[in-house]
Each structure stands twice: as C-alpha cells, then as structure tokens.
C-alpha cells in the first residue's frame, strides 16, 4: 500500500527538482494553480504525446483539433453549463470559510441551528446552501457590460461539438469517427487541492467519437476497454486501477451510461476519477442544433439517411494523470551494501523527462571530453543530461530521483588506447549494467527505450553485449 505521506514527499521532490512550482510563489502563491518546471513540462508533454499518438496518429478514424478557449457565450447555454454547472455552496458566518454543501465533514443540515462548521467548530453559523457557478467569466472587447460576457471554457468538449461538421466535411470522414483535442480548461472549484489533483486551471485530453445510434452500446464497450488499457500501458499498476460505474443519482439526465477510470492515489484520497468514459446519446448535437439554428445532421450516403450521431466521450485530465503517474512511480528503497537508500521515480521510460544521463567517471584523462561528445550525439534523438559533479553514486541517485531510466558512464577503460572504447549503461530499475561499444550506443539506447515496458531492463541487450 502507498504510504500516507507520499503526496507530501512528492510535492517537495517536485519543487526541489523542478517538476512543479506553485504559481506566483514569490507573491505568496495563487490558490490552486501550479506551474510546470523544466522536468515537469517534459513529463506532461510526454504524457500528452502518448495520448495524441494513441488517439490521433496511430488511427485513421480520429482527427485532431485545437479549438479556442473563448467561445460564443450561447455555447454554454446550449451545453447546460450556464444553468447547471453549479456546486451547492455554504459559508460559515463565523470563520468565513466556504464548503461544498455535500462535504462529508459537515454535521447536520446547513442553514439550521444544529449544523456545525467543520473548520471553526461553531454551531449554527453555516448558511443555507446556494448554487455557485463554476465558470470563470470575463469580458470580450472594451465594454464591461453583460452583453460582452464570455467564459473561459470549463471543458474542451464543446469546441469539438460545434466543429463536428467542419471536421467531418473537410476530412471526408464517415461515421463512425472521432475528434480529439488537448487543451486548457478552467473551473472555479470550491474545494481545490491535493496538489495538481484538483486545480482551477488544468488541461484535458478529450475525444468525442460519433457513431450511428444503434451502435453506441458497442462503441461504449470498445472505448471503455481501450482507455483502461491505455492507463495500464502507461505503467499505472493494475491493482491501483478500477472502473466506477455511475449510479442513477450520479448519472447526468441525458447520459446513457458513464464509467470513470479510477486510480488509487493512496492516503486520504484513495480511489479517484482520472478519466470519464460516457455514452452521451445525441444530447450535445441536439442542443447545439437547437440553440444555433444550424442543422448538424450527418448524411449517410449509402443508407440515404440523415441523422444526429450519438457520442461516446472519453475525457481525461492531463494534470491528474501526471499526478497518478508520479504517485505510482514514487518509491524509496534500501540499496544492498549501501548505508543510504535511494528515492526512485519508476516512471515508464516514455514518460521520463530525461531519457539518458551521461557521466565521466572522473574529471581527467579525456573522460569529460568523451562523455560530452556522447551526450551531444545522443541529444540529437533524446533528452540527455550531462553531469560531472560529485561522486558517481550521488549522480546516479540524482537521476533515479527524477526517473531517468538509463545512465551512461565513461571510465578509464573507455578512453584507454586512445578510445572510444566501451562504456557502461546502468538501468534505474534493477541497477543492472552492461558494457556497450560507443559506436553502438545510440542503437542500444533506442532499443531500450522502444520497449514498451515499465521496468526498463537490459536483459535482452546483455545477450548482445557483455554484462558487468
Ligand atoms: P470531479 O468529479 O473530480 O470534479 P468531473 O467528473 O467534474 O471530475 P469531468 O468533467 O468528467 O470531471 O472531467 C474529465 C477529467 O478532467 C477528470 O477525470 C479529471 O481528470 C479532469 N479534471 C476535471 N476537473 C479537474 C480539476 N479541477 N483539476 C484537474 N483535473 C480535473
């Protein structure tokens, strides 16, 4: 089981090593907004790239899109967000704290004398629940009046629905087909928190798959299976992943079925949604057709019929899944024969921000020069770090802590007889080492990184090259 304090340790590691910083930290920080540092931006980019590759690049039935954040305000009336994207909120008149009315820590019914504030403990100070809209508002143009109100999108999906026919007609796709996009979304969450789990600005990776109505149940099952498999392939442990089927109470009125992919974050969070897979029927297209007055029907030529396709939606948070990958990867280990243990981010190699680190064993006899040359050469294909500072053990530990799957060390033998001879590749996960001729280094690293395995291993390589 994950240790309860993993989140705290991760927050500190992420700051110290440049994964994630609090937004506007020097001003005291902005509530629940985070900045991705040099390593974090690589990690999240790698995650998004895996999603894009699996959804768009490797298929011929899904097209990509990058719609704008600001949309016509009527979009949010049609989608139901203006009227219904609300959380019930209660205020404490004593300590001025705010809570969601359904917060399990509230004892009694808010608004009655018995209800007790979970923060200050006072009785009878909680207001009645009132509806709070989670959309951020701003103004388009110079006039700050109600006619100029626009919203920061609270989800990326609507950009896909309103472009359904644009994409279908410009690409000549036939139903069934999908549209995918990655982009920022904004929600004025009442209870943000748990690091990047629930923030007010975040990124979504959404795909809407448009299908012939009768085939929707079949496609729903297909996408459920695909999406769970995607999370597994990311290296998230099998026993930390599960489906949660929405109960009747949880299900939106138009939805025909909804499953969340949940991940076990450990500690107080436990299993939580990282992705939603929904069978939305024709709700969205019907709404937009009605509100815009534009027909959004698809013409099925062979069948000579027009209809509104049904939609299977897959919606996953890039930040929340990044957090899942970090929680899943974090481990502390003792190392045989060493007094100091090590902290490891056992990230899937494809997610690791740095793929290879190159070290000269010593700062003499041509070792730094050779190591620099190797690093420069590998940099044409991979994100590479060069490090010549401190004891070699320390340098390994620094890379383990940020999840670098492979380290290359140039030693005395590598430069002997004028070099370049063999160098050592050491793996993050099982600490195994193999000697590889410099000329074959790039092929060896490519081979290792191309294996779709969580635990990078050099077992197969060591058949080709000498194991040490
Ligand atoms: P929750 O119940 O946790 O608020 P939701 O059901 O409102 O989530 P969806 O609207 O289905 O979430 O959004 C799809 C995905 O977007 C979620 O599974 C999650 O990964 C991500 N997401 C939603 N809200 C946030 C947020 N405030 N911060 C970070 N990620 C979020």
Coordinates of C-alpha atoms and ligand atoms in Angstrom, one line a residue:
X1 CA 0.0 0.0 0.0
X2 CA 1.2 3.5 -0.7
X3 CA 2.5 5.4 2.4
X4 CA 0.1 8.1 3.5
X5 CA 2.7 10.8 3.2
X6 CA 3.7 10.1 -0.4
X7 CA 1.9 13.2 -1.6
X8 CA 3.8 15.5 0.8
X9 CA 7.1 13.9 -0.3
X10 CA 6.1 14.3 -3.9
X11 CA 5.2 18.0 -3.5
X12 CA 8.7 18.6 -2.0
X13 CA 10.5 16.5 -4.6
X14 CA 8.6 18.2 -7.5
X15 CA 9.6 21.6 -6.2
X16 CA 13.3 20.7 -5.4
X17 CA 13.9 19.0 -8.7
X18 CA 12.0 21.4 -10.9
X19 CA 8.8 19.4 -11.8
X20 CA 6.1 21.6 -10.4
X21 CA 6.1 25.0 -8.6
X22 CA 3.3 26.9 -7.0
X23 CA 2.1 29.7 -9.3
X24 CA 3.3 33.2 -8.4
X25 CA 5.1 31.8 -5.4
X26 CA 7.1 34.9 -4.7
X27 CA 3.8 36.7 -4.2
X28 CA 2.6 34.1 -1.8
X29 CA 1.1 31.8 -4.4
X30 CA -2.2 31.7 -6.3
X31 CA -4.9 29.4 -5.0
X32 CA -4.6 26.0 -6.6
X33 CA -2.7 27.0 -9.7
X34 CA 0.6 25.3 -10.5
X35 CA 3.5 25.9 -12.9
X36 CA 5.4 23.1 -14.5
X37 CA 9.1 23.5 -14.3
X38 CA 11.8 22.1 -16.6
X39 CA 11.3 18.5 -15.8
X40 CA 7.5 18.7 -15.2
X41 CA 6.9 20.2 -18.6
X42 CA 8.8 17.3 -20.2
X43 CA 6.8 14.8 -18.2
X44 CA 3.4 16.3 -19.0
X45 CA 4.4 16.7 -22.7
X46 CA 5.4 13.1 -22.9
X47 CA 2.1 12.0 -21.4
X48 CA 0.1 14.2 -23.8
X49 CA 2.2 12.8 -26.7
X50 CA 1.4 9.3 -25.7
X51 CA -2.3 10.2 -25.7
X52 CA -2.1 12.0 -29.0
X53 CA -0.2 9.2 -30.7
X54 CA -2.7 6.6 -29.5
X55 CA -5.8 8.6 -30.3
X56 CA -4.8 10.5 -33.5
X57 CA -1.5 9.5 -35.1
X58 CA -1.9 5.7 -34.9
X59 CA -5.5 5.7 -36.2
X60 CA -7.3 6.7 -39.4
X61 CA -10.7 7.2 -37.7
X62 CA -9.9 10.1 -35.3
X63 CA -9.0 13.6 -36.4
X64 CA -7.2 16.2 -34.2
X65 CA -8.5 19.7 -33.3
X66 CA -7.2 22.7 -31.4
X67 CA -10.3 24.9 -30.7
X68 CA -10.1 28.3 -28.9
X69 CA -10.7 28.7 -25.2
X70 CA -13.1 31.6 -25.7
X71 CA -16.3 30.6 -27.4
X72 CA -19.6 32.2 -28.2
X73 CA -21.5 32.6 -24.9
X74 CA -24.5 30.8 -26.3
X75 CA -22.4 27.6 -26.5
X76 CA -22.5 27.4 -22.7
X77 CA -26.3 27.9 -22.6
X78 CA -26.7 25.1 -25.1
X79 CA -24.3 22.8 -23.2
X80 CA -26.2 23.4 -20.0
X81 CA -23.2 25.0 -18.2
X82 CA -24.8 28.4 -17.7
X83 CA -27.8 26.9 -15.9
X84 CA -26.4 23.7 -14.5
X85 CA -22.6 23.8 -14.0
X86 CA -23.0 24.6 -10.3
X87 CA -22.0 23.2 -7.0
X88 CA -24.0 23.9 -3.8
X89 CA -22.0 26.1 -1.5
X90 CA -22.3 27.0 2.1
X91 CA -20.5 29.8 4.1
X92 CA -19.5 30.0 7.7
X93 CA -20.5 33.4 9.1
X94 CA -18.0 33.0 11.9
X95 CA -14.7 31.9 10.2
X96 CA -15.7 33.0 6.7
X97 CA -14.7 29.6 5.2
X98 CA -16.6 28.1 2.3
X99 CA -17.5 24.5 1.8
X100 CA -19.4 22.4 -0.7
X101 CA -22.8 21.6 0.9
X102 CA -22.2 17.9 0.4
X103 CA -18.8 18.0 2.3
X104 CA -18.9 14.9 4.5
X105 CA -17.2 16.8 7.3
X106 CA -20.4 19.0 7.8
X107 CA -22.5 17.6 10.6
X108 CA -26.2 18.4 10.3
X109 CA -28.1 20.4 7.6
X110 CA -26.5 23.7 6.6
X111 CA -28.8 26.7 7.5
X112 CA -30.1 25.0 10.7
X113 CA -29.0 25.8 14.2
X114 CA -27.6 22.3 14.6
X115 CA -25.1 22.4 11.7
X116 CA -21.6 22.7 12.9
X117 CA -18.7 24.3 10.9
X118 CA -16.1 21.7 10.1
X119 CA -13.3 24.4 10.2
X120 CA -14.0 26.5 13.3
X121 CA -16.4 24.1 15.1
X122 CA -19.1 26.7 15.8
X123 CA -22.7 25.6 15.7
X124 CA -25.4 27.4 13.8
X125 CA -23.1 29.6 11.7
X126 CA -23.4 27.8 8.4
X127 CA -25.5 29.4 5.7
X128 CA -28.1 27.6 3.7
X129 CA -26.7 26.0 0.5
X130 CA -26.8 28.3 -2.5
X131 CA -25.8 27.4 -6.1
X132 CA -22.4 28.6 -7.2
X133 CA -21.5 28.5 -11.0
X134 CA -18.0 27.1 -11.6
X135 CA -17.3 29.0 -14.8
X136 CA -14.9 31.9 -14.9
X137 CA -16.3 35.0 -16.6
X138 CA -14.6 37.7 -18.4
X139 CA -15.4 40.4 -21.0
X140 CA -14.8 40.4 -24.7
X141 CA -13.9 43.9 -26.1
X142 CA -13.6 47.2 -24.3
X143 CA -17.1 47.3 -22.7
X144 CA -17.6 45.5 -19.4
X145 CA -21.3 45.0 -19.7
X146 CA -23.5 41.9 -19.7
X147 CA -23.6 41.8 -23.5
X148 CA -19.8 41.4 -23.5
X149 CA -19.6 38.4 -21.1
X150 CA -17.7 35.4 -22.2
X151 CA -16.5 32.4 -20.3
X152 CA -13.2 30.6 -20.0
X153 CA -14.2 27.1 -21.2
X154 CA -14.8 24.7 -18.3
X155 CA -14.2 21.7 -20.7
X156 CA -12.7 21.3 -24.1
X157 CA -15.6 19.1 -25.5
X158 CA -17.8 21.9 -26.7
X159 CA -15.1 23.0 -29.2
X160 CA -15.4 19.6 -30.7
X161 CA -19.2 19.5 -30.9
X162 CA -19.5 22.9 -32.6
X163 CA -16.9 21.8 -35.2
X164 CA -18.4 18.4 -35.8
X165 CA -19.5 19.1 -39.4
X166 CA -16.4 21.3 -40.2
X167 CA -14.2 18.4 -39.3
X168 CA -16.4 15.7 -40.9
X169 CA -16.7 17.6 -44.2
X170 CA -13.2 18.9 -44.5
X171 CA -11.7 15.4 -43.9
X172 CA -14.5 13.4 -45.6
X173 CA -14.6 11.1 -42.6
X174 CA -17.5 8.8 -42.3
X175 CA -19.4 7.9 -39.1
X176 CA -18.1 6.2 -37.0
X177 CA -15.2 8.6 -36.5
X178 CA -13.8 10.7 -33.7
X179 CA -12.3 14.2 -32.9
X180 CA -9.6 14.6 -30.3
X181 CA -8.1 17.6 -28.7
X182 CA -5.8 18.6 -25.8
X183 CA -6.3 22.0 -24.2
X184 CA -6.7 24.1 -21.1
X185 CA -10.0 24.2 -19.1
X186 CA -10.9 26.4 -16.2
X187 CA -13.2 25.7 -13.3
X188 CA -13.7 28.0 -10.3
X189 CA -13.6 24.9 -8.0
X190 CA -14.9 25.5 -4.4
X191 CA -12.6 22.9 -2.9
X192 CA -9.5 22.6 -5.0
X193 CA -6.5 20.9 -3.6
X194 CA -4.4 17.8 -3.3
X195 CA -1.6 19.4 -5.3
X196 CA -2.4 19.1 -9.0
X197 CA -5.3 16.7 -8.4
X198 CA -8.0 19.4 -8.5
X199 CA -6.9 22.8 -9.7
X200 CA -8.7 25.8 -11.2
X201 CA -6.7 25.8 -14.4
X202 CA -6.0 22.4 -15.9
X203 CA -5.5 20.5 -19.2
X204 CA -7.9 18.0 -20.6
X205 CA -7.4 15.4 -23.3
X206 CA -10.8 14.7 -24.8
X207 CA -12.1 12.6 -27.6
X208 CA -15.6 12.5 -28.9
X209 CA -16.5 9.5 -31.1
X210 CA -19.5 10.0 -33.3
X211 CA -21.5 6.8 -34.1
X212 CA -24.6 5.6 -35.7
X213 CA -27.2 5.5 -32.8
X214 CA -27.8 1.7 -32.7
X215 CA -24.1 1.0 -32.5
X216 CA -23.5 3.3 -29.5
X217 CA -23.5 0.5 -26.8
X218 CA -20.9 -1.5 -28.8
X219 CA -18.6 1.5 -29.1
X220 CA -19.1 2.4 -25.5
X221 CA -17.7 -1.0 -24.5
X222 CA -14.9 -0.6 -27.0
X223 CA -13.8 2.7 -25.6
X224 CA -14.0 1.6 -22.0
X225 CA -11.6 -1.3 -22.8
X226 CA -9.3 0.9 -24.9
X227 CA -9.0 3.6 -22.3
X228 CA -8.3 1.2 -19.4
X229 CA -5.6 -0.4 -21.5
X230 CA -4.1 3.0 -22.2
X231 CA -3.7 3.7 -18.5
X232 CA -2.2 0.2 -17.9
X233 CA 0.3 0.7 -20.7
X234 CA 1.3 3.9 -19.1
X235 CA 2.6 1.8 -16.3
X236 CA -0.1 2.5 -13.7
X237 CA -0.3 -0.6 -11.6
X238 CA -3.1 -3.0 -12.3
X239 CA -4.3 -3.1 -8.7
X240 CA -4.5 0.7 -8.5
X241 CA -6.9 1.0 -11.4
X242 CA -10.6 0.2 -11.5
X243 CA -13.8 1.2 -13.1
X244 CA -16.5 3.0 -11.2
X245 CA -19.9 2.9 -12.9
X246 CA -22.1 6.0 -12.3
X247 CA -25.1 5.2 -10.2
X248 CA -28.5 6.5 -11.2
X249 CA -28.0 9.5 -8.9
X250 CA -24.6 10.4 -10.4
X251 CA -25.7 10.0 -14.0
X252 CA -26.4 13.2 -15.9
X253 CA -30.1 13.2 -17.1
X254 CA -29.2 12.8 -20.8
X255 CA -26.4 10.2 -20.3
X256 CA -27.0 6.6 -21.3
X257 CA -24.1 5.3 -19.3
X258 CA -20.9 6.5 -17.6
X259 CA -17.9 4.8 -16.2
X260 CA -14.9 6.5 -14.5
X261 CA -11.5 5.1 -14.7
X262 CA -10.3 5.5 -11.1
X263 CA -6.8 5.4 -9.8
X264 CA -5.8 4.7 -6.2
X265 CA -3.8 7.8 -5.1
X266 CA -3.4 6.3 -1.6
X267 CA -3.5 8.3 1.6
X268 CA -6.7 10.2 2.3
X269 CA -7.6 10.4 -1.4
X270 CA -7.8 6.7 -2.2
X271 CA -9.5 5.7 -5.5
X272 CA -10.4 8.8 -7.5
X273 CA -11.5 9.5 -11.1
X274 CA -8.8 10.2 -13.6
X275 CA -10.9 9.7 -16.7
X276 CA -14.6 9.6 -17.6
X277 CA -16.0 7.4 -20.5
X278 CA -19.5 8.4 -21.3
X279 CA -22.3 7.4 -23.6
X280 CA -23.9 10.8 -24.2
X281 CA -26.5 9.9 -26.8
X282 CA -27.3 12.8 -29.1
X283 CA -27.7 15.3 -26.3
X284 CA -24.9 17.7 -27.3
X285 CA -25.5 17.8 -31.0
X286 CA -29.3 18.2 -30.4
X287 CA -28.7 21.1 -28.1
X288 CA -26.3 22.9 -30.5
X289 CA -28.6 22.3 -33.4
X290 CA -31.4 23.9 -31.4
X291 CA -29.5 26.8 -30.0
X292 CA -27.6 27.7 -33.2
X293 CA -30.4 27.0 -35.6
X294 CA -27.9 25.2 -37.8
X295 CA -28.5 21.6 -38.9
X296 CA -25.8 19.3 -37.6
X297 CA -27.1 16.1 -39.1
X298 CA -24.8 13.6 -40.8
X299 CA -25.7 12.4 -44.2
X300 CA -25.2 8.7 -44.6
X301 CA -24.9 8.3 -48.3
X302 CA -25.0 4.6 -48.8
X303 CA -28.0 4.3 -46.4
X304 CA -29.5 7.5 -47.9
X305 CA -30.5 8.8 -44.5
X306 CA -29.7 11.8 -42.3
X307 CA -29.3 11.5 -38.5
X308 CA -27.7 13.0 -35.5
X309 CA -24.9 10.7 -34.4
X310 CA -24.6 9.6 -30.9
X311 CA -21.4 10.4 -29.0
X312 CA -19.1 8.3 -26.9
X313 CA -16.8 10.6 -25.0
X314 CA -13.5 9.9 -23.3
X315 CA -12.3 12.7 -21.1
X316 CA -9.1 12.5 -19.2
X317 CA -7.1 15.1 -17.2
X318 CA -3.5 15.6 -18.2
X319 CA -2.5 17.0 -14.9
X320 CA -4.4 14.5 -12.8
X321 CA -2.9 11.6 -14.8
X322 CA 0.5 13.2 -14.4
X323 CA -0.1 13.1 -10.7
X324 CA -1.2 9.5 -10.9
X325 CA 2.0 8.6 -12.8
X326 CA 4.1 10.3 -10.2
X327 CA 2.3 8.7 -7.2
X328 CA 2.5 5.3 -9.0
X329 CA 6.2 5.8 -9.7
X330 CA 7.4 7.1 -6.3
X331 CA 9.3 4.6 -4.2
X332 CA 12.0 4.6 -1.5
X333 CA 14.4 1.7 -1.4
X334 CA 17.3 0.4 0.5
X335 CA 20.3 -0.5 -1.6
X336 CA 22.3 -3.6 -0.8
X337 CA 25.7 -2.9 0.6
X338 CA 25.0 0.9 0.9
X339 CA 24.1 2.8 4.0
X340 CA 22.0 5.3 2.2
X341 CA 18.8 4.3 0.5
X342 CA 17.5 5.8 -2.7
X343 CA 14.4 7.5 -3.9
X344 CA 13.2 6.3 -7.3
X345 CA 10.7 7.6 -9.8
X346 CA 10.0 4.4 -11.6
X347 CA 8.3 6.2 -14.5
X348 CA 7.6 4.4 -17.7
X349 CA 10.6 5.3 -19.9
X350 CA 8.4 7.0 -22.4
X351 CA 7.2 9.4 -19.7
X352 CA 10.6 10.0 -18.1
X353 CA 11.7 13.7 -18.6
X354 CA 15.3 12.8 -19.2
X355 CA 15.9 9.6 -21.1
X356 CA 19.7 9.3 -20.6
X357 CA 22.3 10.8 -18.3
X358 CA 26.0 10.8 -19.3
X359 CA 28.8 10.9 -16.7
X360 CA 32.5 10.9 -16.9
X361 CA 33.7 8.8 -14.0
X362 CA 36.5 11.3 -13.3
X363 CA 37.3 14.8 -14.5
X364 CA 40.5 13.8 -16.2
X365 CA 42.3 11.8 -18.9
X366 CA 39.8 12.8 -21.6
X367 CA 36.8 11.3 -19.8
X368 CA 34.8 14.6 -19.7
X369 CA 35.5 15.3 -23.4
X370 CA 34.4 11.8 -24.4
X371 CA 31.3 12.0 -22.2
X372 CA 30.4 15.5 -23.6
X373 CA 30.7 14.2 -27.1
X374 CA 28.5 11.2 -26.4
X375 CA 25.9 13.4 -24.8
X376 CA 25.9 15.8 -27.7
X377 CA 25.5 13.0 -30.1
X378 CA 22.6 11.4 -28.2
X379 CA 20.9 14.7 -27.8
X380 CA 20.0 14.7 -31.5
X381 CA 17.5 12.0 -30.6
X382 CA 16.9 12.0 -26.9
X383 CA 16.6 14.4 -23.9
X384 CA 20.0 14.0 -22.3
X385 CA 21.6 15.3 -19.1
X386 CA 25.3 15.6 -18.6
X387 CA 26.6 15.6 -15.1
X388 CA 30.2 15.6 -13.8
X389 CA 29.5 16.9 -10.3
X390 CA 30.3 14.8 -7.2
X391 CA 30.7 11.1 -6.5
X392 CA 29.3 8.7 -9.2
X393 CA 26.9 7.2 -6.6
X394 CA 25.4 10.6 -5.9
X395 CA 25.0 11.3 -9.6
X396 CA 23.1 8.0 -10.0
X397 CA 20.8 8.9 -7.1
X398 CA 20.1 12.3 -8.6
X399 CA 18.9 10.6 -11.8
X400 CA 17.0 7.9 -10.0
X401 CA 15.0 10.6 -8.2
X402 CA 13.8 12.2 -11.4
X403 CA 13.1 8.9 -13.2
X404 CA 16.0 8.8 -15.7
X405 CA 15.9 5.2 -17.0
X406 CA 19.5 4.9 -18.2
X407 CA 22.8 6.3 -17.2
X408 CA 26.0 6.0 -19.2
X409 CA 29.4 6.2 -17.6
X410 CA 32.6 6.9 -19.3
X411 CA 35.5 5.4 -17.4
X412 CA 39.3 4.8 -17.6
X413 CA 38.8 1.8 -19.9
X414 CA 36.5 3.8 -22.2
X415 CA 39.3 6.2 -23.1
X416 CA 42.2 3.7 -22.9
X417 CA 44.3 3.2 -26.1
X418 CA 43.0 6.4 -27.5
X419 CA 39.3 5.5 -27.0
X420 CA 36.4 5.5 -27.7
X421 CA 36.0 2.0 -26.3
X422 CA 33.2 0.6 -24.4
X423 CA 31.0 2.5 -21.9
X424 CA 28.7 1.3 -19.2
X425 CA 24.9 1.6 -19.4
X426 CA 23.2 1.3 -16.0
X427 CA 19.5 0.9 -15.5
X428 CA 17.4 2.7 -13.0
X429 CA 15.1 -0.1 -12.0
X430 CA 17.2 -3.2 -11.4
X431 CA 20.6 -1.5 -11.3
X432 CA 22.0 -3.9 -13.9
X433 CA 24.8 -2.8 -16.0
X434 CA 26.1 -3.7 -19.5
X435 CA 29.2 -2.6 -21.5
X436 CA 28.4 -1.3 -24.9
X437 CA 30.8 -0.1 -27.6
X438 CA 30.4 3.6 -28.2
X439 CA 29.6 3.0 -31.9
X440 CA 26.5 1.0 -30.9
X441 CA 25.4 3.2 -28.1
X442 CA 22.6 5.0 -29.9
X443 CA 21.2 1.8 -31.2
X444 CA 21.3 0.3 -27.7
X445 CA 19.5 3.2 -26.1
X446 CA 16.9 3.4 -28.9
X447 CA 16.3 -0.3 -28.4
X448 CA 15.9 0.0 -24.7
X449 CA 13.6 3.0 -24.9
X450 CA 11.4 1.4 -27.6
X451 CA 10.5 -1.4 -25.4
X452 CA 7.0 -0.7 -24.1
X453 CA 7.9 -1.8 -20.6
X454 CA 7.6 -0.1 -17.3
X455 CA 10.6 -1.6 -15.8
X456 CA 13.4 -0.9 -18.2
X457 CA 15.6 -3.9 -18.4
X458 CA 18.8 -4.6 -20.2
X459 CA 18.4 -8.4 -20.1
X460 CA 18.0 -8.7 -23.9
X461 CA 20.8 -6.2 -24.5
X462 CA 23.2 -8.2 -22.4
X463 CA 22.8 -11.1 -24.7
X464 CA 24.4 -8.9 -27.4
X465 CA 26.9 -7.1 -25.2
X466 CA 28.9 -8.1 -22.2
X467 CA 27.1 -7.9 -18.9
X468 CA 29.1 -6.5 -15.9
Ligands
LIG1 P1 -14.5 15.6 -10.5 O1 -15.7 14.9 -10.1 O2 -13.2 15.1 -9.9 O3 -14.7 17.1 -10.3 P2 -15.5 15.7 -13.1 O4 -16.4 14.4 -13.1 O5 -16.2 17.0 -12.9 O6 -14.4 15.5 -12.0 P3 -15.1 15.7 -15.9 O7 -15.9 16.9 -16.1 O8 -15.6 14.4 -16.3 O9 -14.6 15.6 -14.3 O10 -13.6 15.9 -16.5 C1 -12.8 14.9 -17.0 C2 -11.5 14.8 -16.4 O11 -10.9 16.1 -16.3 C3 -11.5 14.3 -15.0 O12 -11.5 12.9 -15.0 C4 -10.2 14.8 -14.4 O13 -9.1 14.0 -14.8 C5 -10.1 16.2 -15.1 N1 -10.5 17.3 -14.2 C6 -11.7 17.7 -14.0 N2 -11.7 18.7 -13.2 C7 -10.4 18.9 -12.8 C8 -9.8 19.9 -12.0 N3 -10.4 20.8 -11.3 N4 -8.4 19.8 -11.8 C9 -7.7 18.8 -12.5 N5 -8.3 18.0 -13.3 C10 -9.6 18.0 -13.5

